[in-house]
Amino acid sequence: NYLYRLDELANSDIPAIIDKALELSGNEQLYYVGHSQGNLVGFTALADNPQYNKKVRKLFALAPVGAAHYAKGPVKLAYLAYNLFRPLT
């Protein structure tokens, strides 16, 4: 079976990739660039493995995993309120 669960990717693959990249580069930190699913597993890996927060200098999330464009009801209202009142910085 070639299907992997997202938590397996986040807790096994991402830490292994980070460790190998740091080993090969000789650096203590790296930049993580994620796109869509890469964002999800990157954020999950850092949340579940806090020791990696010191190894990732910055995480660049290039595209969302999902969007609220088609949301309805209270979720859409919360999304609109967030966008109306969020800080601009």
GROMACS .gro file of N, CA, C and O in nm, residues 4 10-12 19 21-22 34 36 64 67 72 84 87:
model
   56
    4TYR      N    1  -0.006   0.710   0.246
    4TYR     CA    2   0.045   0.747   0.378
    4TYR      C    3  -0.051   0.843   0.443
    4TYR      O    4  -0.112   0.927   0.377
   10ALA      N    5   0.403   1.386   0.877
   10ALA     CA    6   0.444   1.494   0.968
   10ALA      C    7   0.537   1.446   1.078
   10ALA      O    8   0.629   1.518   1.117
   11ASN      N    9   0.516   1.327   1.127
   11ASN     CA   10   0.592   1.280   1.243
   11ASN      C   11   0.709   1.189   1.208
   11ASN      O   12   0.793   1.162   1.294
   12SER      N   13   0.716   1.142   1.085
   12SER     CA   14   0.828   1.058   1.045
   12SER      C   15   0.909   1.123   0.933
   12SER      O   16   1.029   1.144   0.946
   19ASP      N   17   1.639   1.661   0.946
   19ASP     CA   18   1.766   1.613   1.001
   19ASP      C   19   1.867   1.585   0.890
   19ASP      O   20   1.985   1.620   0.903
   21ALA      N   21   1.877   1.714   0.580
   21ALA     CA   22   1.918   1.840   0.517
   21ALA      C   23   2.020   1.914   0.604
   21ALA      O   24   2.118   1.969   0.553
   22LEU      N   25   1.998   1.915   0.735
   22LEU     CA   26   2.092   1.981   0.825
   22LEU      C   27   2.225   1.905   0.830
   22LEU      O   28   2.332   1.966   0.834
   34GLY      N   29   0.674   2.532   0.216
   34GLY     CA   30   0.567   2.436   0.193
   34GLY      C   31   0.464   2.491   0.097
   34GLY      O   32   0.444   2.612   0.086
   36SER      N   33   0.060   2.395  -0.002
   36SER     CA   34  -0.061   2.317   0.022
   36SER      C   35  -0.038   2.206   0.123
   36SER      O   36  -0.023   2.233   0.242
   64PRO      N   37  -0.266   2.790   0.075
   64PRO     CA   38  -0.344   2.726   0.181
   64PRO      C   39  -0.380   2.583   0.146
   64PRO      O   40  -0.387   2.546   0.029
   67ALA      N   41  -0.961   2.657   0.154
   67ALA     CA   42  -1.008   2.796   0.148
   67ALA      C   43  -1.150   2.802   0.203
   67ALA      O   44  -1.222   2.703   0.202
   72LYS      N   45  -2.030   2.817   0.433
   72LYS     CA   46  -2.165   2.870   0.455
   72LYS      C   47  -2.193   2.878   0.603
   72LYS      O   48  -2.126   2.815   0.685
   84LEU      N   49  -1.235   4.113   0.841
   84LEU     CA   50  -1.271   4.253   0.867
   84LEU      C   51  -1.190   4.312   0.980
   84LEU      O   52  -1.148   4.427   0.974
   87PRO      N   53  -0.548   4.228   1.212
   87PRO     CA   54  -0.445   4.334   1.201
   87PRO      C   55  -0.385   4.336   1.061
   87PRO      O   56  -0.375   4.233   0.994
   0.00000   0.00000   0.00000
